[in-house]
Amino acid sequence: MHRWSQLFIPTLREAPADAEVASHKFLVRAGFIRQLATGIYSYLFLGQRSFNKIIGIVREEMDKIGQEFYLPALHPRELWESSGRWSVMGDTMFRLKDRKGADLCLGMTEEEVMTEIARKELRSYKQLPQIWYQIQSKFRDEARPKSGLLRVRQFLMKDSYSFDIDAAGLDVSYQKHHDAYCRIFDRCGLKYVVVEAHSGAMGGSQSHEFMVRTAAGEDQVVSCEKCNYAANMDKATSKLVPVEDLAATGDGNPLEVHTPGQKTIEDVARFLGVSPKNKIKTLALMVDEKDSKTGKVVPRPVVVLLRGDHQLNEAKLSSAVGGKETRPMQAEEIERLFWSPAGFLGPIGIEWARDVRQVERPILLVDNALEGRTNLISGANKEDYHLKNVTPGRDFQPTAYADLRSVTAGESCPNCSAPLRIDTAVEIGHIFKLGYKYSESMGARVLDRNGKEVTPIMGSYGIGIERILTAAIEQSNDENGFWLPPPIAPFEIVVTPTNVGDEKVKSVAEDIAQQLDAAGFEVLLDDRDERPGVKFKDADLVGIPYRVTVGKKVTEGTVEVVRRSTREMHDASIGAITGYFQQVLRPAR
RNA sequence: CGGGGCGUAGCGCAGCCUGGUAGCGCACCUGCCUUGGGCGCAGGGGGUCGUAGGUUCAAAUCCUAUCGCCCCGACCA
């Protein structure tokens, strides 16, 4: 049993001025955390208790599917060079030198370290599958840490890695993680959604994110009101309402129209009296490609066509160009390709690559929404002119059609056609089929059944420990503070004697706390010599789900039980308290 | 990295424009009082005004540089 008067729980009446989101304000006000520097926080007593409980749950569930390791956070440069990520990670990686001048870095994830162990130690298919995990600090020099513990430079992560002999084995390891994550987040009392996620640049075959919907989040999830469809913004698709095409004019072939000074989609649509949906949006971008012979990096034009009212999704575009990054073309680059200033660009009159490998020609990517459309309006590649009657496939040949746009709220679900909603969310977990990227580049090999060398296939899986707590707070707070689900709360019950000067009140509170403690509950006795108002305010603030108030009614043998989330309050006889909490906190399963 | 803002007591802020005694609320300490929602009265402690340089008889205040922190954007295996 813990006594408040002996503890360091520095609660604050006011939130620090720079705190914006609820979890940040309350974590500081409730004395869970204190900031040391931008994106770097100390965890005080209550915070650490909460994290320890979260870690306990993660560990219990992970032990059912894998084995816990503890890996170094300090890594040699050579290790990250062996996977090629020393240069890829850029400024986000913390780097330092040792006394000999050797380069080191602080770990952002641990694929390299795990794969290094696998490479050295795994020899035979008989040793597979393996699932190895750890819970450890990760370091990322984020461009912009923010929102308290939501986006920080040092944080705790449960990261695990699976090694399987083949894709079917990976499917099993992946599913085990999926199920373990569901059990973990359920036990933590979170409401979450599992969404299909963008697999990233490396062509990983499958990826899911575990998201908690909250306004404080930085990610966007698209989900269906009716069925269980849910996806990350970078992955989501929708069914579109068909658009009525314009009638052909003149002989039906592309026809120049004078559109002086009409540069934006809206301008042109208004000027010509058509909907933006009948207009082609032409985006001029560049992608850096490596020349296969010289190895030199050469910029290559990538032109993207979208329906006029649609928005480009950069992650989808990146996937479409093989995981590379794109940038907008500069004015000279636009002139060189289109012979026209921006505002009047279009696909007609340029020789586009037949497929991506035809490197001497520019790439033309056309969004699926334009496939099969006819008589669209595009720029004419001539200042102050646009073209009517533009029909994809007839008037120009795309290098490829692809899904390139972001869905918007209200569009139809791809499965059941019900309206889609878009919410901001916090990512609390991510499971990812890595494939062969690390095992291949770092040279991990095992012998299969036939004595043939094969490369094990990997998965990697992460859980943000701090984000579980912040998401829980974002989900459950009011103007007075927050309440946590009992499994992750720093204490389950706070016993609040209203007046420790009253011997009867004091001793009953003491007895109740002792009893609850003896029965195995996590109890905090607020034995401070403070006025009741102060204690109630603090009790409401710090996230403890239940309060037992011991006050005047002790003379009648009665105390009050208050449930923080609902403010529900009822009198209970002193002798019945332990039984009551047995029922609500330890129900038989 | 681009744009904006802020650094004055533990927290929240005023003072700066117009240079001259460093202030307020909360918190903290002592005493009394009070005891069901941050109570009251009295007394008290605590600040190199982020740092460095400059202007001036005199700088929290004006100028320059620098560091830190926050917000928006870019970025985010």
XYZ file of C-alpha atoms (C1' of nucleotides) in Angstrom:
666
model
C 0.000 0.000 0.000
C 1.281 3.442 -0.865
C 0.737 6.582 1.190
C 0.330 9.789 -0.778
C 2.013 11.824 1.966
C 5.236 9.870 1.453
C 5.261 10.000 -2.356
C 6.460 12.443 -4.947
C 3.356 13.266 -6.974
C 3.850 16.846 -8.117
C 0.387 17.809 -9.350
C -0.122 21.183 -10.944
C -3.124 23.426 -10.783
C -2.342 24.829 -14.205
C -0.980 23.187 -17.318
C 2.258 24.454 -18.816
C 1.498 27.059 -21.444
C 3.093 25.091 -24.260
C 0.946 21.987 -23.817
C -1.654 21.699 -26.558
C -3.184 18.237 -26.463
C -5.064 16.776 -23.511
C -2.630 13.949 -22.828
C 0.300 16.361 -22.683
C -1.453 18.767 -20.320
C -2.662 16.052 -17.998
C 0.506 13.968 -17.963
C 2.345 17.063 -16.755
C -0.395 18.281 -14.416
C -0.826 14.834 -12.886
C 2.885 14.579 -12.166
C 3.461 11.624 -14.516
C 6.193 13.282 -16.581
C 8.499 16.272 -16.763
C 10.245 17.592 -19.839
C 14.030 17.560 -19.989
C 14.498 18.920 -23.515
C 12.528 19.052 -26.760
C 10.999 15.624 -27.248
C 12.772 14.175 -24.211
C 10.871 13.424 -21.012
C 11.520 12.061 -17.543
C 8.955 9.618 -16.251
C 8.127 10.178 -12.593
C 6.583 7.770 -10.123
C 2.990 7.619 -11.379
C 4.040 7.636 -15.028
C 6.567 4.894 -14.533
C 4.022 2.734 -12.671
C 1.661 3.050 -15.589
C 4.366 2.209 -18.105
C 5.468 -0.768 -16.058
C 1.945 -2.135 -16.139
C 1.671 -1.597 -19.882
C 5.018 -3.292 -20.404
C 3.848 -6.162 -18.200
C 0.852 -6.771 -20.433
C 2.934 -6.526 -23.597
C 5.465 -8.940 -22.161
C 2.871 -11.486 -21.075
C 1.270 -11.597 -24.476
C 4.524 -11.535 -26.410
C 5.913 -14.382 -24.329
C 3.090 -16.510 -25.694
C 4.432 -16.153 -29.221
C 8.088 -15.226 -28.917
C 11.225 -14.875 -26.840
C 12.401 -11.716 -25.125
C 15.882 -10.365 -25.838
C 17.573 -7.159 -24.805
C 19.662 -5.573 -27.508
C 22.051 -2.636 -27.442
C 20.759 0.847 -28.182
C 24.258 1.909 -29.238
C 25.191 0.546 -32.650
C 28.345 0.666 -34.751
C 28.209 2.389 -38.106
C 29.297 -0.761 -39.943
C 26.145 -2.572 -38.891
C 23.924 0.055 -40.475
C 26.095 0.191 -43.534
C 25.614 -3.529 -44.032
C 21.915 -2.928 -44.641
C 22.444 0.339 -46.486
C 20.497 2.327 -43.959
C 23.409 4.397 -42.549
C 22.961 6.790 -45.449
C 19.220 6.315 -45.941
C 18.227 7.417 -42.448
C 19.648 10.894 -42.846
C 19.188 13.461 -40.107
C 16.624 11.411 -38.232
C 19.395 9.198 -36.890
C 21.335 10.277 -33.824
C 25.030 9.822 -34.560
C 28.069 10.081 -32.333
C 31.729 9.201 -32.180
C 33.601 7.205 -29.586
C 37.022 8.181 -28.160
C 38.804 6.563 -31.062
C 36.746 8.546 -33.525
C 34.684 5.561 -34.649
C 31.127 6.326 -35.763
C 28.216 5.056 -33.709
C 24.513 5.693 -33.757
C 21.569 5.310 -31.431
C 19.130 2.655 -32.590
C 15.943 3.761 -34.356
C 14.816 0.177 -34.881
C 16.740 -3.045 -34.556
C 16.364 -4.957 -37.798
C 20.114 -4.867 -38.274
C 21.007 -6.154 -34.821
C 18.455 -8.942 -34.938
C 19.396 -9.929 -38.462
C 23.059 -9.909 -37.465
C 22.286 -12.447 -34.748
C 20.233 -14.517 -37.164
C 22.975 -14.341 -39.780
C 25.606 -15.625 -37.396
C 23.578 -18.190 -35.534
C 20.807 -19.631 -37.690
C 22.002 -22.524 -39.862
C 19.103 -24.831 -40.583
C 15.430 -24.775 -41.413
C 15.033 -26.887 -38.281
C 15.725 -23.767 -36.218
C 12.890 -21.869 -37.844
C 10.537 -20.245 -37.251
C 11.866 -17.794 -34.679
C 10.154 -14.781 -33.130
C 12.439 -12.529 -31.112
C 11.351 -9.401 -29.344
C 12.587 -6.763 -26.992
C 11.295 -3.720 -25.142
C 13.781 -0.922 -25.397
C 14.390 2.783 -25.879
C 14.476 4.001 -29.432
C 16.025 7.237 -30.591
C 14.912 9.393 -33.473
C 15.988 12.957 -34.050
C 12.548 13.952 -35.252
C 12.303 17.069 -37.360
C 9.493 18.210 -35.148
C 8.784 16.554 -31.817
C 5.374 17.592 -30.531
C 2.287 16.927 -28.473
C 3.958 15.753 -25.282
C 4.667 12.042 -25.487
C 2.992 11.546 -28.849
C 6.011 12.405 -30.930
C 9.315 12.361 -29.109
C 12.998 11.783 -29.692
C 13.443 9.018 -27.152
C 10.674 6.517 -26.596
C 9.962 2.946 -25.594
C 9.112 0.428 -28.221
C 8.330 -3.227 -28.179
C 9.897 -4.407 -31.397
C 9.873 -7.940 -32.653
C 11.234 -9.745 -35.659
C 10.256 -13.048 -37.198
C 12.370 -15.385 -39.283
C 10.668 -18.025 -41.409
C 11.728 -20.443 -44.049
C 9.079 -19.322 -46.537
C 6.186 -16.962 -47.170
C 3.661 -19.375 -45.720
C 5.643 -19.401 -42.495
C 5.738 -15.604 -42.489
C 1.962 -15.568 -42.836
C 1.744 -17.575 -39.628
C 4.179 -15.351 -37.705
C 2.336 -12.289 -38.976
C -1.021 -13.629 -37.885
C 0.379 -14.527 -34.455
C 1.464 -10.937 -34.034
C -1.851 -9.618 -35.247
C -3.658 -11.717 -32.660
C -1.198 -10.906 -29.864
C -1.557 -7.182 -30.612
C -5.331 -7.434 -30.425
C -5.047 -9.148 -27.037
C -2.584 -6.503 -25.809
C -4.663 -3.520 -26.856
C -7.873 -5.137 -25.614
C -6.282 -5.738 -22.231
C -5.084 -2.122 -22.181
C -8.695 -1.080 -22.608
C -8.175 0.806 -25.863
C -10.693 1.286 -28.646
C -8.689 0.801 -31.785
C -9.014 -0.056 -35.445
C -6.732 -2.257 -37.502
C -6.095 -0.701 -40.881
C -4.382 -1.786 -44.034
C -1.267 0.286 -44.324
C 1.020 1.457 -47.030
C 3.808 -1.094 -47.201
C 6.448 1.502 -47.804
C 9.230 1.785 -50.261
C 10.599 -1.713 -49.862
C 7.718 -3.504 -51.466
C 6.779 -5.339 -48.323
C 3.818 -7.469 -49.210
C 1.529 -6.677 -46.315
C 1.242 -4.253 -43.473
C -1.343 -3.316 -40.885
C -1.457 -0.456 -38.443
C -3.284 -0.424 -35.124
C -4.836 2.980 -34.767
C -6.685 4.818 -32.043
C -9.038 7.479 -33.324
C -8.408 10.824 -31.651
C -8.219 14.430 -32.707
C -4.680 14.569 -31.332
C -3.474 12.046 -33.906
C -1.266 12.821 -36.849
C -2.343 9.999 -39.137
C -5.567 9.646 -41.030
C -7.640 6.497 -41.208
C -10.405 5.814 -43.660
C -13.124 3.480 -42.504
C -16.539 2.290 -43.535
C -19.628 3.185 -41.537
C -21.206 -0.193 -42.270
C -18.710 -2.974 -42.923
C -15.294 -3.546 -41.367
C -13.288 -1.937 -44.140
C -10.534 0.286 -42.726
C -7.342 1.551 -44.258
C -4.633 4.077 -43.850
C -5.056 7.180 -46.011
C -2.081 6.076 -48.117
C -3.755 2.784 -48.928
C -7.481 3.477 -48.918
C -9.552 3.204 -52.071
C -13.170 3.975 -52.814
C -15.862 3.436 -55.402
C -16.623 6.590 -57.307
C -19.953 7.777 -58.538
C -19.718 7.628 -62.353
C -19.225 11.007 -64.003
C -21.146 11.967 -67.081
C -18.691 12.675 -69.887
C -19.053 15.718 -72.078
C -20.427 15.339 -75.579
C -17.835 15.479 -78.346
C -17.594 18.749 -80.194
C -16.561 19.324 -83.806
C -15.084 16.221 -85.417
C -14.519 14.650 -81.988
C -10.759 14.999 -82.090
C -8.826 17.179 -79.656
C -9.774 20.755 -80.288
C -7.941 23.851 -79.157
C -9.898 26.463 -77.217
C -8.635 29.897 -76.269
C -8.499 30.226 -72.465
C -6.579 33.432 -71.835
C -5.135 33.647 -68.345
C -7.155 30.651 -67.094
C -4.568 28.667 -65.189
C -6.219 26.796 -62.341
C -8.677 23.918 -62.667
C -11.407 26.118 -61.179
C -10.660 28.979 -63.579
C -10.807 26.767 -66.645
C -13.898 24.864 -65.522
C -15.758 28.101 -64.826
C -14.552 29.699 -68.052
C -15.712 26.747 -70.147
C -18.826 26.103 -68.088
C -17.906 22.514 -67.182
C -17.343 20.625 -63.940
C -13.776 20.100 -62.664
C -14.657 16.405 -62.905
C -14.433 16.742 -66.679
C -11.007 18.331 -66.468
C -7.663 16.576 -66.342
C -5.278 17.762 -63.642
C -1.700 17.526 -64.897
C 1.078 17.396 -62.305
C 4.696 17.691 -63.384
C 7.201 15.940 -61.111
C 10.722 14.607 -61.157
C 12.067 11.381 -59.742
C 15.751 10.580 -59.237
C 16.752 7.376 -60.972
C 20.051 5.614 -61.067
C 21.549 5.011 -64.481
C 22.142 1.252 -64.547
C 25.419 1.595 -66.479
C 27.115 4.616 -64.992
C 25.466 4.409 -61.573
C 24.903 8.130 -61.765
C 21.691 9.641 -60.441
C 19.657 11.187 -63.214
C 16.379 13.041 -62.718
C 13.521 11.679 -64.805
C 10.229 13.442 -65.499
C 7.084 11.840 -64.100
C 3.804 13.358 -65.180
C 0.678 12.474 -63.231
C -2.867 12.909 -64.497
C -5.776 13.091 -62.078
C -9.416 13.987 -62.319
C -9.679 17.742 -61.824
C -11.268 17.559 -58.384
C -8.952 14.852 -57.017
C -5.847 15.162 -54.841
C -2.577 13.342 -55.400
C -1.502 10.909 -52.678
C 2.270 11.058 -52.527
C 2.699 7.679 -50.877
C 0.726 6.018 -53.645
C 2.752 7.871 -56.239
C 5.941 6.814 -54.543
C 4.854 3.166 -54.699
C 4.011 3.592 -58.359
C 7.540 4.740 -59.157
C 9.250 1.941 -57.279
C 9.459 3.514 -53.861
C 11.412 6.558 -54.898
C 10.716 10.079 -53.808
C 9.394 12.677 -56.193
C 9.630 16.426 -56.236
C 7.787 19.105 -58.198
C 9.423 20.154 -61.462
C 11.063 23.527 -61.594
C 9.906 26.058 -64.168
C 12.807 25.328 -66.574
C 12.174 21.613 -66.372
C 8.515 22.179 -67.228
C 9.439 24.329 -70.224
C 11.927 21.748 -71.459
C 9.378 18.918 -71.437
C 6.111 20.642 -72.350
C 7.300 23.720 -74.274
C 4.637 25.511 -72.286
C 4.344 27.391 -69.019
C 2.582 25.768 -66.051
C -1.173 26.220 -66.075
C -1.661 24.879 -69.580
C -0.027 21.460 -69.315
C -1.445 18.311 -70.805
C -0.457 14.848 -71.991
C -0.893 15.309 -75.720
C 2.062 15.753 -78.049
C 4.721 14.108 -75.900
C 6.255 10.674 -76.451
C 5.662 8.842 -73.172
C 7.503 5.740 -71.997
C 5.672 2.516 -72.948
C 6.730 1.064 -69.675
C 8.850 2.236 -66.783
C 11.986 0.550 -68.106
C 12.025 2.719 -71.217
C 14.256 5.162 -69.391
C 14.912 7.579 -72.241
C 11.304 8.729 -72.197
C 9.298 10.481 -69.465
C 6.753 8.510 -67.437
C 3.043 9.255 -67.697
C 1.006 7.901 -64.800
C -2.749 8.190 -65.036
C -5.079 7.721 -62.125
C -7.590 4.890 -62.421
C -10.440 7.397 -62.195
C -9.583 8.628 -65.692
C -9.549 5.201 -67.327
C -12.419 4.878 -69.788
C -13.360 8.560 -69.584
C -13.899 10.518 -72.808
C -13.930 14.104 -74.068
C -12.028 15.577 -71.162
C -10.477 19.023 -70.993
C -6.709 19.239 -70.662
C -4.045 21.853 -71.139
C -2.846 22.259 -74.727
C 0.840 22.716 -73.861
C 0.486 26.184 -75.279
C 0.066 29.364 -73.326
C -3.587 30.448 -72.986
C -4.979 27.341 -74.701
C -6.712 24.178 -73.555
C -7.959 21.126 -75.458
C -11.452 19.688 -75.611
C -12.351 16.114 -76.621
C -9.332 14.572 -74.914
C -9.791 10.827 -74.517
C -7.189 8.737 -72.685
C -6.008 5.687 -74.633
C -6.998 7.263 -77.906
C -5.252 10.639 -77.826
C -2.349 9.596 -75.635
C -0.956 6.351 -74.224
C -0.172 6.300 -70.510
C 2.883 4.475 -69.276
C 0.558 2.983 -66.685
C -2.740 3.423 -64.907
C -2.528 3.392 -61.133
C -4.345 4.344 -57.966
C -2.789 7.714 -57.225
C -5.388 9.793 -55.459
C -6.473 10.276 -51.858
C -10.020 9.306 -51.005
C -12.259 11.885 -49.390
C -14.916 11.498 -46.728
C -18.324 10.446 -47.989
C -17.080 8.451 -50.970
C -18.294 4.882 -51.216
C -16.697 1.907 -49.476
C -14.933 -0.394 -51.952
C -16.551 -3.423 -50.269
C -20.100 -2.410 -49.501
C -20.604 1.068 -50.986
C -21.612 2.665 -47.683
C -20.105 6.119 -47.055
C -16.510 6.257 -45.866
C -15.398 8.365 -42.939
C -11.998 9.847 -42.303
C -10.617 10.309 -38.796
C -7.315 11.414 -37.409
C -5.670 8.726 -35.332
C -2.611 7.769 -33.358
C -0.626 4.772 -34.497
C -0.020 2.476 -31.521
C 1.204 -0.597 -33.346
C 2.415 -1.669 -36.748
C 2.976 -5.120 -38.180
C 4.902 -5.464 -41.366
C 5.964 -8.220 -43.700
C 9.510 -7.231 -44.425
C 10.370 -9.911 -46.915
C 14.013 -10.465 -47.728
C 15.357 -6.940 -47.485
C 17.560 -7.401 -44.428
C 18.213 -11.120 -44.562
C 19.306 -10.699 -48.170
C 21.430 -7.573 -47.866
C 23.088 -8.823 -44.692
C 23.588 -12.330 -45.993
C 21.539 -14.479 -43.644
C 21.214 -18.026 -45.040
C 19.934 -21.346 -43.792
C 19.879 -24.778 -45.353
C 16.466 -26.084 -46.285
C 15.214 -29.670 -46.211
C 17.096 -30.426 -49.404
C 20.381 -29.057 -48.193
C 19.981 -25.973 -50.384
C 20.884 -22.511 -49.095
C 17.869 -20.249 -48.756
C 17.330 -16.764 -47.388
C 14.921 -16.602 -44.462
C 11.965 -14.295 -44.841
C 11.367 -11.689 -42.171
C 8.666 -9.680 -40.520
C 8.996 -6.750 -38.153
C 6.467 -5.583 -35.635
C 6.343 -2.573 -33.328
C 4.307 -1.223 -30.427
C 4.752 2.291 -29.047
C 4.591 1.939 -25.264
C 4.095 5.638 -24.515
C 1.456 5.897 -27.186
C -0.694 3.331 -25.408
C -0.842 5.618 -22.396
C -1.302 8.833 -24.377
C -4.011 7.279 -26.540
C -5.818 6.041 -23.432
C -5.731 9.538 -21.966
C -6.894 11.139 -25.199
C -9.817 8.725 -25.174
C -10.822 9.321 -21.571
C -10.519 12.797 -20.132
C -12.626 15.723 -19.027
C -11.887 19.197 -17.712
C -10.723 17.819 -14.356
C -8.314 15.177 -15.524
C -8.382 11.671 -16.939
C -9.178 8.102 -16.021
C -7.337 5.001 -17.119
C -8.505 1.443 -17.566
C -7.519 -0.393 -14.361
C -4.929 -2.642 -16.085
C -2.810 0.367 -17.037
C -3.676 2.831 -14.278
C -0.904 3.665 -11.805
C -3.262 2.564 -9.023
C -6.646 0.915 -9.175
C -8.152 2.591 -6.142
C -7.466 5.785 -4.238
C -8.751 5.886 -0.685
C -9.548 9.449 0.337
C -10.210 10.256 3.982
C -11.829 13.695 3.967
C -10.218 14.719 7.233
C -7.213 12.980 8.743
C -7.707 15.094 11.863
C -10.761 12.996 12.639
C -9.481 9.835 14.322
C -12.407 7.686 13.251
C -12.178 8.767 9.611
C -8.454 8.316 9.632
C -8.481 4.835 11.100
C -11.301 3.551 8.910
C -9.525 4.814 5.812
C -6.380 3.132 7.018
C -8.223 -0.156 7.608
C -9.936 -0.109 4.238
C -6.694 0.594 2.422
C -4.978 -2.218 4.319
C -7.753 -4.643 3.501
C -7.807 -3.771 -0.177
C -4.051 -4.030 -0.310
C -4.126 -7.412 1.401
C -6.716 -8.544 -1.150
C -4.246 -7.765 -3.914
C -5.526 -4.416 -5.168
C -3.247 -1.547 -6.042
C -4.206 1.046 -3.484
C -3.120 4.601 -2.885
C -4.102 6.039 0.491
C -4.362 9.816 0.397
C -3.279 10.375 3.982
C -2.223 13.967 3.414
C -3.397 16.584 5.855
C -5.168 18.544 3.150
C -8.634 19.903 2.750
C -11.082 17.532 1.059
C -11.374 19.744 -2.012
C -7.667 19.494 -2.696
C -7.708 15.720 -2.389
C -10.758 15.305 -4.595
C -9.226 17.487 -7.291
C -6.008 15.514 -7.202
C -7.848 12.187 -7.191
C -9.812 13.267 -10.262
C -6.675 14.394 -12.020
C -4.277 11.470 -11.847
C -6.037 8.715 -13.763
C -7.065 6.345 -10.975
C -10.352 4.684 -11.977
C -11.924 4.221 -8.530
C -12.085 6.284 -5.384
C -13.257 5.332 -1.927
C -14.196 8.418 0.063
C -14.135 8.034 3.824
C -16.034 10.881 5.449
C -18.695 11.725 7.967
C -20.741 8.671 7.198
C -18.178 6.394 8.869
C -20.186 6.831 12.052
C -22.954 4.907 10.269
C -20.454 2.346 8.999
C -20.657 3.696 5.466
C -18.210 5.029 2.893
C -18.604 6.148 -0.708
C -17.358 4.445 -3.843
C -16.909 6.690 -6.872
C -16.242 5.559 -10.384
C -14.143 8.222 -12.055
C -15.244 7.673 -15.646
C -18.960 8.148 -15.041
C -18.871 9.991 -11.708
C -21.289 7.298 -10.519
C -21.307 7.248 -6.748
C -22.807 4.894 -4.205
C -22.638 4.266 -0.486
C -21.186 0.994 0.656
C -20.834 -0.525 4.052
C -17.264 -0.690 5.214
C -17.278 -4.469 5.363
C -18.504 -4.831 1.781
C -15.770 -2.786 0.079
C -13.350 -5.584 -0.666
C -16.111 -7.757 -2.037
C -17.305 -4.949 -4.252
C -13.909 -4.467 -5.838
C -13.464 -8.215 -6.231
C -16.546 -8.052 -8.392
C -15.717 -5.028 -10.528
C -11.957 -5.426 -10.820
C -11.425 -9.201 -10.577
C -14.478 -10.791 -12.110
C -14.157 -14.543 -12.644
C -13.385 -15.192 -16.264
C 15.006 23.261 -43.238
C 11.142 27.630 -44.255
C 7.506 30.915 -41.587
C 5.691 32.841 -36.797
C 5.927 33.375 -31.444
C 7.979 33.151 -26.542
C 12.255 33.146 -22.734
C 11.051 37.850 -15.978
C 10.476 33.131 -8.754
C 8.469 26.034 -9.033
C 3.716 27.052 -12.425
C 0.698 30.923 -14.970
C 1.659 35.917 -16.239
C 2.332 41.740 -15.961
C 6.345 45.230 -16.549
C 9.511 46.352 -22.273
C 6.483 50.481 -26.797
C 8.092 55.744 -23.728
C 15.529 53.264 -20.029
C 15.928 55.076 -13.497
C 12.913 50.915 -6.548
C 11.515 43.799 -10.297
C 5.842 43.004 -9.513
C 0.871 39.973 -9.361
C -1.905 35.174 -8.743
C -1.023 30.199 -7.467
C 2.610 27.052 -5.153
C 6.328 26.921 -0.888
C 7.778 27.913 4.767
C 5.853 29.478 10.055
C 1.661 30.356 13.267
C -3.518 30.522 14.040
C -7.990 28.867 11.958
C -10.793 25.541 8.920
C -12.288 20.336 7.224
C -17.268 17.093 1.453
C -14.670 20.054 -4.208
C -7.949 23.748 -5.098
C -10.846 27.589 2.712
C -9.492 32.102 5.611
C -6.135 35.535 8.454
C -1.144 37.124 9.720
C 3.972 36.818 8.896
C 8.022 34.992 5.688
C 11.641 32.846 1.967
C 12.744 32.656 -3.115
C 14.567 36.063 -9.316
C 22.602 36.612 -12.382
C 14.985 39.248 -15.965
C 18.013 32.599 -21.113
C 23.361 33.823 -22.376
C 27.200 37.062 -24.436
C 28.493 41.623 -26.332
C 27.160 46.762 -27.476
C 24.674 51.856 -26.749
C 23.964 54.883 -22.191
C 25.476 58.450 -16.279
C 21.941 54.295 -15.938
C 19.375 48.351 -19.549
C 14.334 43.314 -17.845
C 13.294 47.593 -21.188
C 17.105 49.949 -26.949
C 20.774 47.338 -30.637
C 23.630 42.838 -32.263
C 24.764 37.856 -31.829
C 23.792 33.285 -29.711
C 21.214 29.339 -27.069
C 16.623 27.199 -25.574
C 11.386 26.264 -26.003
C 6.486 26.344 -28.562
C 3.257 26.644 -32.930
C 2.338 26.204 -38.502
C 4.546 23.984 -42.821
C 8.146 20.512 -45.109
C 9.817 15.653 -43.366
C 8.527 10.977 -40.785
C 11.662 2.618 -41.660
